[in-house]
Amino acid sequence: MTAGSGEDDIIARYFRPIATHAEARGLFDDAALLTPPPGCDLVLTKDALVAGVHFFADDPPAAIARKALRVNLSDLAAKGARPLGALLAIALPRPMDPEWLGAFADALGADAVRFGCPILGGDTVSTPGPVTLSITAFGAVPTGGFVPRTGAAPGHALLVSGTIGDAALGLQLRLAPDRPGFAALSAEQKAFLADRFLHPQPRLPLAQALRDHAAAAMDVSDGLVGDFAKMMSASGCGGLVRAAQVPLSDAAAAAIAAEPALLADVLGGGDDYEIATAVPHDAVPVFRAAAQAAGIAVTVIGETYKGDGLDLVGLDGQPLYLDRRSFSHF
């Protein structure tokens, strides 16, 4: 990269002001310098977001920035880790919009401070295609405390944090606002669903409770049923999820009551960024208490058993089969 290039100018104007952590080295180097905390393992995760796939091209740039960082923080939370820092790669169409990039950088910097995840560096390039973002996040977990996806076993309860389906319904609201389920909602309920799609809430306060009590965990990014199925497959056991026990917001419950077909979007739609976890049955009370102390509700929605696959029971108590259990790029 030549000194004084357009890329240098973008870095100096938009990203150097938010990369204030000492380990970022002022973004003057081609790499950051990160020292793991004593007695900790590093946890690394990476998510890419593409306009038209993960967000709408006309979404507010501040919301895009927050989502890009928070989906990575959600992965760290599911592993029981606390953030250490992040690297951002961003591909921008020409001509670059200074106002868009300024709002993006301001929001990214604010979230980096809010969640204790400093921006340490990255790369800025142009693209003939849509805006594309990729963040690599680094976290720390006490040695031996990493919570794997593979640890579920027969005799565990399956739990999920928060409420499920809000973001998926927020997306459907954006795509088809005239559907019967959305016509039944108040303006406040519609705004709630729209915000849940735009602004994931990484469950970082749940990290210690997961380390202390969970056998397996992952974040719900592609769809509740599909992601629990992935956990069961990775762990080599079977599981059962009861739709009637899946926690719903008032807005989601009202939408499903008005249009029952929306239940499929809730269970398989994705973008929740809640935590799916398997906890031994005898540890559930203390796990729930620890989660409550951290300000996060967790709900038992099923259990594991000897076998394979994931069974889904519908609201009527009968087996439920979804056409799509989770989002897939391919």
Short mmCIF file of C-alpha atoms in Angstrom, two decimals:
data_model
loop_
_atom_site.label_atom_id
_atom_site.label_comp_id
_atom_site.label_asym_id
_atom_site.label_seq_id
_atom_site.Cartn_x
_atom_site.Cartn_y
_atom_site.Cartn_z
CA MET A 1 0.00 0.00 0.00
CA THR A 2 1.50 3.32 -1.07
CA ALA A 3 1.74 6.13 1.50
CA GLY A 4 -0.92 8.72 0.91
CA SER A 5 -3.17 6.35 -1.04
CA GLY A 6 -6.95 6.53 -0.90
CA GLU A 7 -6.94 3.51 1.38
CA ASP A 8 -4.58 5.35 3.76
CA ASP A 9 -6.94 8.30 3.78
CA ILE A 10 -9.94 6.11 4.59
CA ILE A 11 -8.07 4.41 7.43
CA ALA A 12 -6.86 7.71 8.85
CA ARG A 13 -10.24 9.41 8.63
CA TYR A 14 -12.65 6.66 9.64
CA PHE A 15 -10.89 3.77 11.37
CA ARG A 16 -7.84 5.16 13.19
CA PRO A 17 -10.10 7.26 15.46
CA ILE A 18 -11.94 4.14 16.65
CA ALA A 19 -8.85 1.90 16.95
CA THR A 20 -7.55 3.50 20.12
CA HIS A 21 -6.47 0.34 21.94
CA ALA A 22 -2.69 0.11 22.41
CA GLU A 23 -2.53 -3.30 20.75
CA ALA A 24 -3.91 -1.79 17.53
CA ARG A 25 -0.65 0.21 17.30
CA GLY A 26 -2.53 3.15 15.82
CA LEU A 27 -3.18 1.12 12.65
CA PHE A 28 0.30 2.12 11.46
CA ASP A 29 1.48 -1.49 11.26
CA ASP A 30 0.31 -4.33 9.04
CA ALA A 31 -0.53 -6.40 12.12
CA ALA A 32 -1.71 -5.97 15.68
CA LEU A 33 0.06 -7.34 18.75
CA LEU A 34 -2.14 -9.30 21.15
CA THR A 35 -1.00 -10.93 24.39
CA PRO A 36 -3.40 -13.57 25.75
CA PRO A 37 -4.34 -13.13 29.42
CA PRO A 38 -2.44 -15.46 31.76
CA GLY A 39 -4.11 -18.83 32.23
CA CYS A 40 -6.40 -18.39 29.24
CA ASP A 41 -6.89 -19.98 25.85
CA LEU A 42 -7.63 -17.91 22.77
CA VAL A 43 -11.02 -18.34 21.09
CA LEU A 44 -11.25 -17.19 17.47
CA THR A 45 -14.32 -16.74 15.32
CA LYS A 46 -15.14 -15.17 11.97
CA ASP A 47 -18.36 -14.14 10.26
CA ALA A 48 -18.87 -12.50 6.88
CA LEU A 49 -21.86 -10.35 5.93
CA VAL A 50 -22.87 -9.45 2.39
CA ALA A 51 -25.40 -6.81 1.36
CA GLY A 52 -28.47 -8.49 -0.09
CA VAL A 53 -27.76 -11.73 1.81
CA HIS A 54 -27.29 -10.83 5.50
CA PHE A 55 -28.67 -7.32 5.48
CA PHE A 56 -30.54 -5.02 3.14
CA ALA A 57 -28.39 -2.66 1.11
CA ASP A 58 -30.47 0.28 2.34
CA ASP A 59 -30.23 -0.64 6.03
CA PRO A 60 -28.76 2.15 8.16
CA PRO A 61 -24.96 1.90 8.08
CA ALA A 62 -24.88 2.09 11.88
CA ALA A 63 -27.11 -0.99 12.12
CA ILE A 64 -24.92 -2.86 9.62
CA ALA A 65 -21.82 -2.08 11.69
CA ARG A 66 -23.45 -3.23 14.92
CA LYS A 67 -24.68 -6.45 13.37
CA ALA A 68 -21.28 -7.24 11.87
CA LEU A 69 -19.59 -7.05 15.26
CA ARG A 70 -22.37 -8.53 17.36
CA VAL A 71 -22.80 -11.75 15.39
CA ASN A 72 -19.15 -12.50 16.15
CA LEU A 73 -19.55 -11.59 19.80
CA SER A 74 -22.46 -14.03 19.93
CA ASP A 75 -20.11 -16.83 18.89
CA LEU A 76 -17.67 -15.87 21.64
CA ALA A 77 -20.45 -15.82 24.23
CA ALA A 78 -21.55 -19.33 23.25
CA LYS A 79 -18.03 -20.60 23.88
CA GLY A 80 -17.90 -19.02 27.34
CA ALA A 81 -15.37 -16.43 26.20
CA ARG A 82 -14.92 -12.72 26.83
CA PRO A 83 -13.86 -10.48 23.93
CA LEU A 84 -10.27 -9.35 23.44
CA GLY A 85 -10.49 -7.60 20.08
CA ALA A 86 -11.51 -7.80 16.45
CA LEU A 87 -10.19 -7.33 12.93
CA LEU A 88 -12.41 -5.82 10.23
CA ALA A 89 -12.17 -6.38 6.49
CA ILE A 90 -14.53 -4.22 4.46
CA ALA A 91 -15.07 -4.17 0.69
CA LEU A 92 -16.72 -0.94 -0.51
CA PRO A 93 -18.27 -0.20 -3.89
CA ARG A 94 -16.97 2.79 -5.85
CA PRO A 95 -17.53 5.63 -5.41
CA MET A 96 -17.17 5.36 -1.65
CA ASP A 97 -19.87 7.28 0.26
CA PRO A 98 -18.14 9.31 3.01
CA GLU A 99 -21.37 9.87 4.94
CA TRP A 100 -22.20 6.14 4.90
CA LEU A 101 -18.71 5.16 5.99
CA GLY A 102 -18.62 7.79 8.73
CA ALA A 103 -21.87 6.53 10.26
CA PHE A 104 -20.64 2.93 9.95
CA ALA A 105 -17.32 3.67 11.67
CA ASP A 106 -18.92 5.70 14.47
CA ALA A 107 -21.34 2.89 15.33
CA LEU A 108 -18.62 0.23 15.11
CA GLY A 109 -16.42 2.24 17.46
CA ALA A 110 -19.25 2.76 19.93
CA ASP A 111 -20.08 -0.95 19.99
CA ALA A 112 -16.42 -1.86 20.37
CA VAL A 113 -16.37 0.23 23.55
CA ARG A 114 -19.77 -1.01 24.74
CA PHE A 115 -18.80 -4.68 24.50
CA GLY A 116 -15.13 -4.36 25.40
CA CYS A 117 -13.96 -5.60 22.00
CA PRO A 118 -11.44 -3.11 20.57
CA ILE A 119 -10.88 -2.84 16.84
CA LEU A 120 -7.27 -3.91 16.28
CA GLY A 121 -6.92 -3.66 12.51
CA GLY A 122 -8.10 -5.20 9.27
CA ASP A 123 -8.22 -4.34 5.60
CA THR A 124 -10.12 -1.92 3.35
CA VAL A 125 -10.63 -2.68 -0.32
CA SER A 126 -12.93 -1.77 -3.20
CA THR A 127 -15.35 -4.15 -4.87
CA PRO A 128 -17.48 -4.15 -8.05
CA GLY A 129 -20.14 -5.99 -6.05
CA PRO A 130 -22.18 -5.19 -2.93
CA VAL A 131 -20.78 -4.05 0.41
CA THR A 132 -19.08 -7.03 2.03
CA LEU A 133 -17.85 -7.22 5.61
CA SER A 134 -15.82 -9.79 7.47
CA ILE A 135 -14.90 -9.57 11.13
CA THR A 136 -12.53 -11.87 12.96
CA ALA A 137 -13.07 -11.68 16.71
CA PHE A 138 -10.71 -12.89 19.41
CA GLY A 139 -11.76 -13.95 22.89
CA ALA A 140 -10.28 -15.46 26.02
CA VAL A 141 -11.55 -18.34 28.08
CA PRO A 142 -9.88 -19.80 31.18
CA THR A 143 -7.81 -22.80 30.17
CA GLY A 144 -10.10 -25.81 29.96
CA GLY A 145 -13.23 -23.67 30.11
CA PHE A 146 -14.12 -23.65 26.38
CA VAL A 147 -17.73 -24.76 25.88
CA PRO A 148 -17.85 -27.02 22.78
CA ARG A 149 -20.69 -27.82 20.42
CA THR A 150 -19.81 -31.50 20.84
CA GLY A 151 -20.46 -32.05 24.57
CA ALA A 152 -24.16 -32.93 24.67
CA ALA A 153 -25.01 -36.43 25.92
CA PRO A 154 -28.11 -38.40 26.83
CA GLY A 155 -29.67 -37.08 30.02
CA HIS A 156 -29.18 -33.39 29.30
CA ALA A 157 -31.79 -30.67 29.14
CA LEU A 158 -31.90 -28.44 26.07
CA LEU A 159 -32.27 -24.75 26.84
CA VAL A 160 -32.29 -21.50 24.93
CA SER A 161 -31.77 -17.92 26.02
CA GLY A 162 -34.09 -14.99 25.42
CA THR A 163 -36.93 -15.29 22.95
CA ILE A 164 -36.88 -17.04 19.59
CA GLY A 165 -38.06 -15.98 16.16
CA ASP A 166 -38.18 -12.21 16.57
CA ALA A 167 -35.47 -11.51 14.00
CA ALA A 168 -36.89 -14.00 11.50
CA LEU A 169 -40.28 -12.34 11.83
CA GLY A 170 -38.63 -8.94 11.52
CA LEU A 171 -37.20 -10.08 8.20
CA GLN A 172 -40.56 -11.42 7.02
CA LEU A 173 -42.19 -8.17 8.10
CA ARG A 174 -39.71 -6.33 5.89
CA LEU A 175 -40.37 -8.64 2.94
CA ALA A 176 -44.16 -9.03 3.24
CA PRO A 177 -45.61 -6.41 5.60
CA ASP A 178 -49.19 -7.15 4.55
CA ARG A 179 -49.23 -10.74 5.79
CA PRO A 180 -52.14 -11.47 8.20
CA GLY A 181 -49.81 -12.14 11.11
CA PHE A 182 -48.31 -8.68 10.88
CA ALA A 183 -51.62 -6.90 10.32
CA ALA A 184 -52.58 -8.05 13.82
CA LEU A 185 -49.62 -6.32 15.45
CA SER A 186 -49.39 -2.88 16.99
CA ALA A 187 -46.90 -0.34 15.70
CA GLU A 188 -44.76 -0.98 18.78
CA GLN A 189 -44.74 -4.73 18.17
CA LYS A 190 -43.74 -4.25 14.54
CA ALA A 191 -40.94 -1.91 15.59
CA PHE A 192 -39.72 -4.47 18.12
CA LEU A 193 -39.49 -7.22 15.49
CA ALA A 194 -37.77 -4.92 13.01
CA ASP A 195 -35.20 -3.92 15.62
CA ARG A 196 -34.47 -7.52 16.57
CA PHE A 197 -33.53 -8.21 12.95
CA LEU A 198 -31.30 -5.13 12.74
CA HIS A 199 -29.66 -5.35 16.16
CA PRO A 200 -28.66 -8.76 17.55
CA GLN A 201 -27.98 -8.84 21.29
CA PRO A 202 -24.89 -10.96 22.03
CA ARG A 203 -25.38 -12.83 25.29
CA LEU A 204 -21.91 -12.16 26.67
CA PRO A 205 -23.15 -11.95 30.29
CA LEU A 206 -24.09 -15.63 30.00
CA ALA A 207 -20.50 -16.73 29.32
CA GLN A 208 -19.54 -17.65 32.88
CA ALA A 209 -22.75 -19.58 33.54
CA LEU A 210 -22.08 -21.57 30.37
CA ARG A 211 -18.50 -22.30 31.43
CA ASP A 212 -19.65 -23.41 34.86
CA HIS A 213 -22.66 -25.54 33.95
CA ALA A 214 -23.13 -26.22 30.21
CA ALA A 215 -21.96 -29.37 28.46
CA ALA A 216 -22.44 -27.91 24.98
CA ALA A 217 -23.46 -24.59 23.48
CA MET A 218 -23.68 -22.67 20.22
CA ASP A 219 -25.41 -19.53 19.11
CA VAL A 220 -28.67 -19.70 17.17
CA SER A 221 -27.73 -18.07 13.89
CA ASP A 222 -29.27 -20.23 11.16
CA GLY A 223 -32.44 -21.45 12.91
CA LEU A 224 -33.34 -22.93 16.29
CA VAL A 225 -34.28 -26.41 15.07
CA GLY A 226 -31.48 -26.67 12.55
CA ASP A 227 -28.85 -25.44 14.98
CA PHE A 228 -29.92 -27.87 17.73
CA ALA A 229 -29.83 -30.61 15.07
CA LYS A 230 -26.22 -29.63 14.31
CA MET A 231 -25.39 -29.86 18.02
CA MET A 232 -26.95 -33.32 18.30
CA SER A 233 -25.08 -34.52 15.22
CA ALA A 234 -21.76 -33.15 16.47
CA SER A 235 -22.33 -34.66 19.93
CA GLY A 236 -23.45 -38.09 18.72
CA CYS A 237 -26.79 -38.20 20.49
CA GLY A 238 -30.45 -37.53 19.81
CA GLY A 239 -32.67 -34.71 20.98
CA LEU A 240 -36.23 -33.51 21.25
CA VAL A 241 -37.53 -29.94 21.04
CA ARG A 242 -41.11 -29.04 21.99
CA ALA A 243 -42.46 -26.06 20.06
CA ALA A 244 -44.90 -25.26 22.85
CA GLN A 245 -41.99 -24.59 25.22
CA VAL A 246 -40.01 -22.33 22.87
CA PRO A 247 -39.99 -18.85 24.47
CA LEU A 248 -41.74 -16.18 22.41
CA SER A 249 -41.98 -12.43 22.72
CA ASP A 250 -45.44 -10.89 22.92
CA ALA A 251 -45.02 -9.71 19.33
CA ALA A 252 -44.07 -13.16 18.02
CA ALA A 253 -46.87 -14.86 19.94
CA ALA A 254 -49.42 -12.40 18.54
CA ALA A 255 -48.15 -12.88 14.98
CA ILE A 256 -48.36 -16.68 15.24
CA ALA A 257 -51.83 -16.52 16.80
CA ALA A 258 -53.01 -14.49 13.80
CA GLU A 259 -51.11 -16.56 11.22
CA PRO A 260 -50.05 -20.03 12.47
CA ALA A 261 -47.86 -20.61 9.39
CA LEU A 262 -45.38 -18.12 10.86
CA LEU A 263 -44.39 -20.73 13.44
CA ALA A 264 -42.18 -22.33 10.78
CA ASP A 265 -40.28 -19.05 10.38
CA VAL A 266 -39.86 -18.78 14.15
CA LEU A 267 -38.45 -22.29 14.50
CA GLY A 268 -36.29 -22.38 11.37
CA GLY A 269 -35.72 -18.79 10.32
CA GLY A 270 -32.49 -17.89 12.09
CA ASP A 271 -30.84 -14.59 13.03
CA ASP A 272 -31.82 -15.01 16.70
CA TYR A 273 -28.26 -14.92 18.06
CA GLU A 274 -29.52 -16.44 21.26
CA ILE A 275 -27.65 -19.28 22.98
CA ALA A 276 -28.66 -22.92 22.48
CA THR A 277 -27.20 -25.14 25.18
CA ALA A 278 -27.26 -28.61 26.69
CA VAL A 279 -27.06 -28.77 30.48
CA PRO A 280 -27.19 -31.86 32.72
CA HIS A 281 -30.66 -32.05 34.26
CA ASP A 282 -29.37 -31.79 37.82
CA ALA A 283 -27.48 -28.60 36.96
CA VAL A 284 -30.45 -26.82 35.36
CA PRO A 285 -31.64 -25.00 38.53
CA VAL A 286 -28.22 -23.52 39.29
CA PHE A 287 -27.65 -22.66 35.63
CA ARG A 288 -30.98 -20.86 35.46
CA ALA A 289 -30.17 -18.99 38.66
CA ALA A 290 -26.78 -17.93 37.30
CA ALA A 291 -28.36 -16.80 34.04
CA GLN A 292 -31.02 -14.84 35.92
CA ALA A 293 -28.30 -13.16 37.99
CA ALA A 294 -26.64 -12.17 34.70
CA GLY A 295 -29.93 -10.64 33.52
CA ILE A 296 -30.73 -13.27 30.88
CA ALA A 297 -33.70 -15.62 30.89
CA VAL A 298 -33.15 -19.23 29.82
CA THR A 299 -35.89 -21.75 29.06
CA VAL A 300 -35.92 -25.55 28.94
CA ILE A 301 -37.38 -26.57 25.57
CA GLY A 302 -36.42 -30.25 25.34
CA GLU A 303 -33.95 -32.94 26.22
CA THR A 304 -31.38 -35.33 24.81
CA TYR A 305 -31.58 -39.11 24.53
CA LYS A 306 -29.63 -42.09 23.20
CA GLY A 307 -29.92 -42.20 19.45
CA ASP A 308 -29.48 -39.64 16.72
CA GLY A 309 -31.28 -36.80 15.02
CA LEU A 310 -33.54 -34.12 16.42
CA ASP A 311 -37.27 -34.63 16.82
CA LEU A 312 -39.66 -31.69 16.85
CA VAL A 313 -43.04 -31.78 18.58
CA GLY A 314 -45.62 -29.25 17.42
CA LEU A 315 -48.00 -27.12 19.44
CA ASP A 316 -50.58 -29.93 19.25
CA GLY A 317 -48.20 -32.49 20.76
CA GLN A 318 -47.75 -34.30 17.45
CA PRO A 319 -44.52 -34.64 15.43
CA LEU A 320 -43.84 -31.51 13.39
CA TYR A 321 -41.87 -31.54 10.16
CA LEU A 322 -40.50 -28.31 8.74
CA ASP A 323 -39.75 -27.80 5.07
CA ARG A 324 -36.69 -25.84 6.17
CA ARG A 325 -35.05 -26.29 9.57
CA SER A 326 -32.42 -23.63 9.10
CA PHE A 327 -30.98 -21.13 6.66
CA SER A 328 -28.35 -22.39 4.23
CA HIS A 329 -26.24 -20.44 1.74
CA PHE A 330 -26.04 -23.37 -0.68
#
